[in-house]
Amino acid sequence: YGDRHLKVDLAMVESVESVPVDTPLLDVLSTMEEQKIGSVLVHNLDKRIVGIFTAIDAIRLLRSLTK
């Protein structure tokens, strides 16, 4: 504790979930719920990561739809 030189690899997970960019949002949310994860990587057709979708993104979207 208190070691300012701790590395992120001590806390990271090595297996990540990714979805194609055209995946329906409800499918992404279902995956996140089933896997009990807070984010998924988003990839294009070439499997190149183009973004990340997080639980916070879902909350912001829901909030914007209820205004």
PDB file of C-alpha atoms in Angstrom:
ATOM      1  CA  TYR A   1       0.000   0.000   0.000  1.00  0.00           C
ATOM      2  CA  GLY A   2       1.115   3.521  -0.646  1.00  0.00           C
ATOM      3  CA  ASP A   3       3.511   2.333  -3.342  1.00  0.00           C
ATOM      4  CA  ARG A   4       3.227   4.900  -6.120  1.00  0.00           C
ATOM      5  CA  HIS A   5       4.896   2.479  -8.501  1.00  0.00           C
ATOM      6  CA  LEU A   6       2.166  -0.156  -8.542  1.00  0.00           C
ATOM      7  CA  LYS A   7       1.330  -1.197 -12.086  1.00  0.00           C
ATOM      8  CA  VAL A   8      -2.087  -1.602 -13.633  1.00  0.00           C
ATOM      9  CA  ASP A   9      -1.440  -5.275 -14.395  1.00  0.00           C
ATOM     10  CA  LEU A  10      -2.039  -6.039 -10.720  1.00  0.00           C
ATOM     11  CA  ALA A  11      -5.706  -5.101 -11.115  1.00  0.00           C
ATOM     12  CA  MET A  12      -6.551  -5.699 -14.770  1.00  0.00           C
ATOM     13  CA  VAL A  13      -8.369  -8.644 -16.264  1.00  0.00           C
ATOM     14  CA  GLU A  14      -6.905 -10.383 -19.268  1.00  0.00           C
ATOM     15  CA  SER A  15     -10.099 -11.617 -20.871  1.00  0.00           C
ATOM     16  CA  VAL A  16     -12.220  -8.867 -22.371  1.00  0.00           C
ATOM     17  CA  GLU A  17     -15.549  -8.847 -24.113  1.00  0.00           C
ATOM     18  CA  SER A  18     -15.873  -7.162 -27.505  1.00  0.00           C
ATOM     19  CA  VAL A  19     -18.790  -6.589 -29.841  1.00  0.00           C
ATOM     20  CA  PRO A  20     -19.107  -5.484 -33.462  1.00  0.00           C
ATOM     21  CA  VAL A  21     -19.916  -1.813 -33.947  1.00  0.00           C
ATOM     22  CA  ASP A  22     -23.332  -2.670 -35.438  1.00  0.00           C
ATOM     23  CA  THR A  23     -24.497  -4.786 -32.471  1.00  0.00           C
ATOM     24  CA  PRO A  24     -27.942  -3.732 -31.204  1.00  0.00           C
ATOM     25  CA  LEU A  25     -27.678  -1.835 -27.937  1.00  0.00           C
ATOM     26  CA  LEU A  26     -30.029  -4.191 -26.099  1.00  0.00           C
ATOM     27  CA  ASP A  27     -27.774  -7.122 -27.042  1.00  0.00           C
ATOM     28  CA  VAL A  28     -24.746  -5.269 -25.677  1.00  0.00           C
ATOM     29  CA  LEU A  29     -26.574  -4.506 -22.430  1.00  0.00           C
ATOM     30  CA  SER A  30     -27.658  -8.146 -22.120  1.00  0.00           C
ATOM     31  CA  THR A  31     -24.067  -9.301 -22.594  1.00  0.00           C
ATOM     32  CA  MET A  32     -22.839  -6.864 -19.964  1.00  0.00           C
ATOM     33  CA  GLU A  33     -25.500  -8.010 -17.511  1.00  0.00           C
ATOM     34  CA  GLU A  34     -24.937 -11.720 -18.134  1.00  0.00           C
ATOM     35  CA  GLN A  35     -21.156 -11.412 -17.878  1.00  0.00           C
ATOM     36  CA  LYS A  36     -21.428  -9.012 -14.898  1.00  0.00           C
ATOM     37  CA  ILE A  37     -19.099  -6.531 -16.595  1.00  0.00           C
ATOM     38  CA  GLY A  38     -19.126  -2.754 -16.750  1.00  0.00           C
ATOM     39  CA  SER A  39     -17.813  -2.257 -20.265  1.00  0.00           C
ATOM     40  CA  VAL A  40     -17.226  -3.866 -23.644  1.00  0.00           C
ATOM     41  CA  LEU A  41     -14.765  -3.024 -26.376  1.00  0.00           C
ATOM     42  CA  VAL A  42     -16.336  -2.155 -29.725  1.00  0.00           C
ATOM     43  CA  HIS A  43     -14.680  -3.312 -32.953  1.00  0.00           C
ATOM     44  CA  ASN A  44     -15.206  -2.723 -36.663  1.00  0.00           C
ATOM     45  CA  LEU A  45     -15.429  -5.358 -39.406  1.00  0.00           C
ATOM     46  CA  ASP A  46     -11.620  -5.656 -39.458  1.00  0.00           C
ATOM     47  CA  LYS A  47     -11.700  -6.495 -35.715  1.00  0.00           C
ATOM     48  CA  ARG A  48      -9.935  -3.184 -35.011  1.00  0.00           C
ATOM     49  CA  ILE A  49     -10.997  -1.661 -31.681  1.00  0.00           C
ATOM     50  CA  VAL A  50     -12.815   1.590 -32.393  1.00  0.00           C
ATOM     51  CA  GLY A  51     -14.211   2.365 -28.957  1.00  0.00           C
ATOM     52  CA  ILE A  52     -15.488   1.248 -25.605  1.00  0.00           C
ATOM     53  CA  PHE A  53     -19.064   1.162 -24.332  1.00  0.00           C
ATOM     54  CA  THR A  54     -19.448   1.485 -20.571  1.00  0.00           C
ATOM     55  CA  ALA A  55     -22.212   1.280 -18.002  1.00  0.00           C
ATOM     56  CA  ILE A  56     -21.849   5.059 -17.611  1.00  0.00           C
ATOM     57  CA  ASP A  57     -22.528   5.435 -21.352  1.00  0.00           C
ATOM     58  CA  ALA A  58     -25.740   3.442 -20.870  1.00  0.00           C
ATOM     59  CA  ILE A  59     -26.786   5.634 -17.941  1.00  0.00           C
ATOM     60  CA  ARG A  60     -26.128   8.810 -19.956  1.00  0.00           C
ATOM     61  CA  LEU A  61     -28.142   7.453 -22.877  1.00  0.00           C
ATOM     62  CA  LEU A  62     -31.059   6.496 -20.638  1.00  0.00           C
ATOM     63  CA  ARG A  63     -30.981   9.914 -18.988  1.00  0.00           C
ATOM     64  CA  SER A  64     -30.970  11.702 -22.361  1.00  0.00           C
ATOM     65  CA  LEU A  65     -33.963   9.655 -23.516  1.00  0.00           C
ATOM     66  CA  THR A  66     -35.995  10.615 -20.451  1.00  0.00           C
ATOM     67  CA  LYS A  67     -35.530  14.379 -20.753  1.00  0.00           C
TER      68      LYS A  67
END
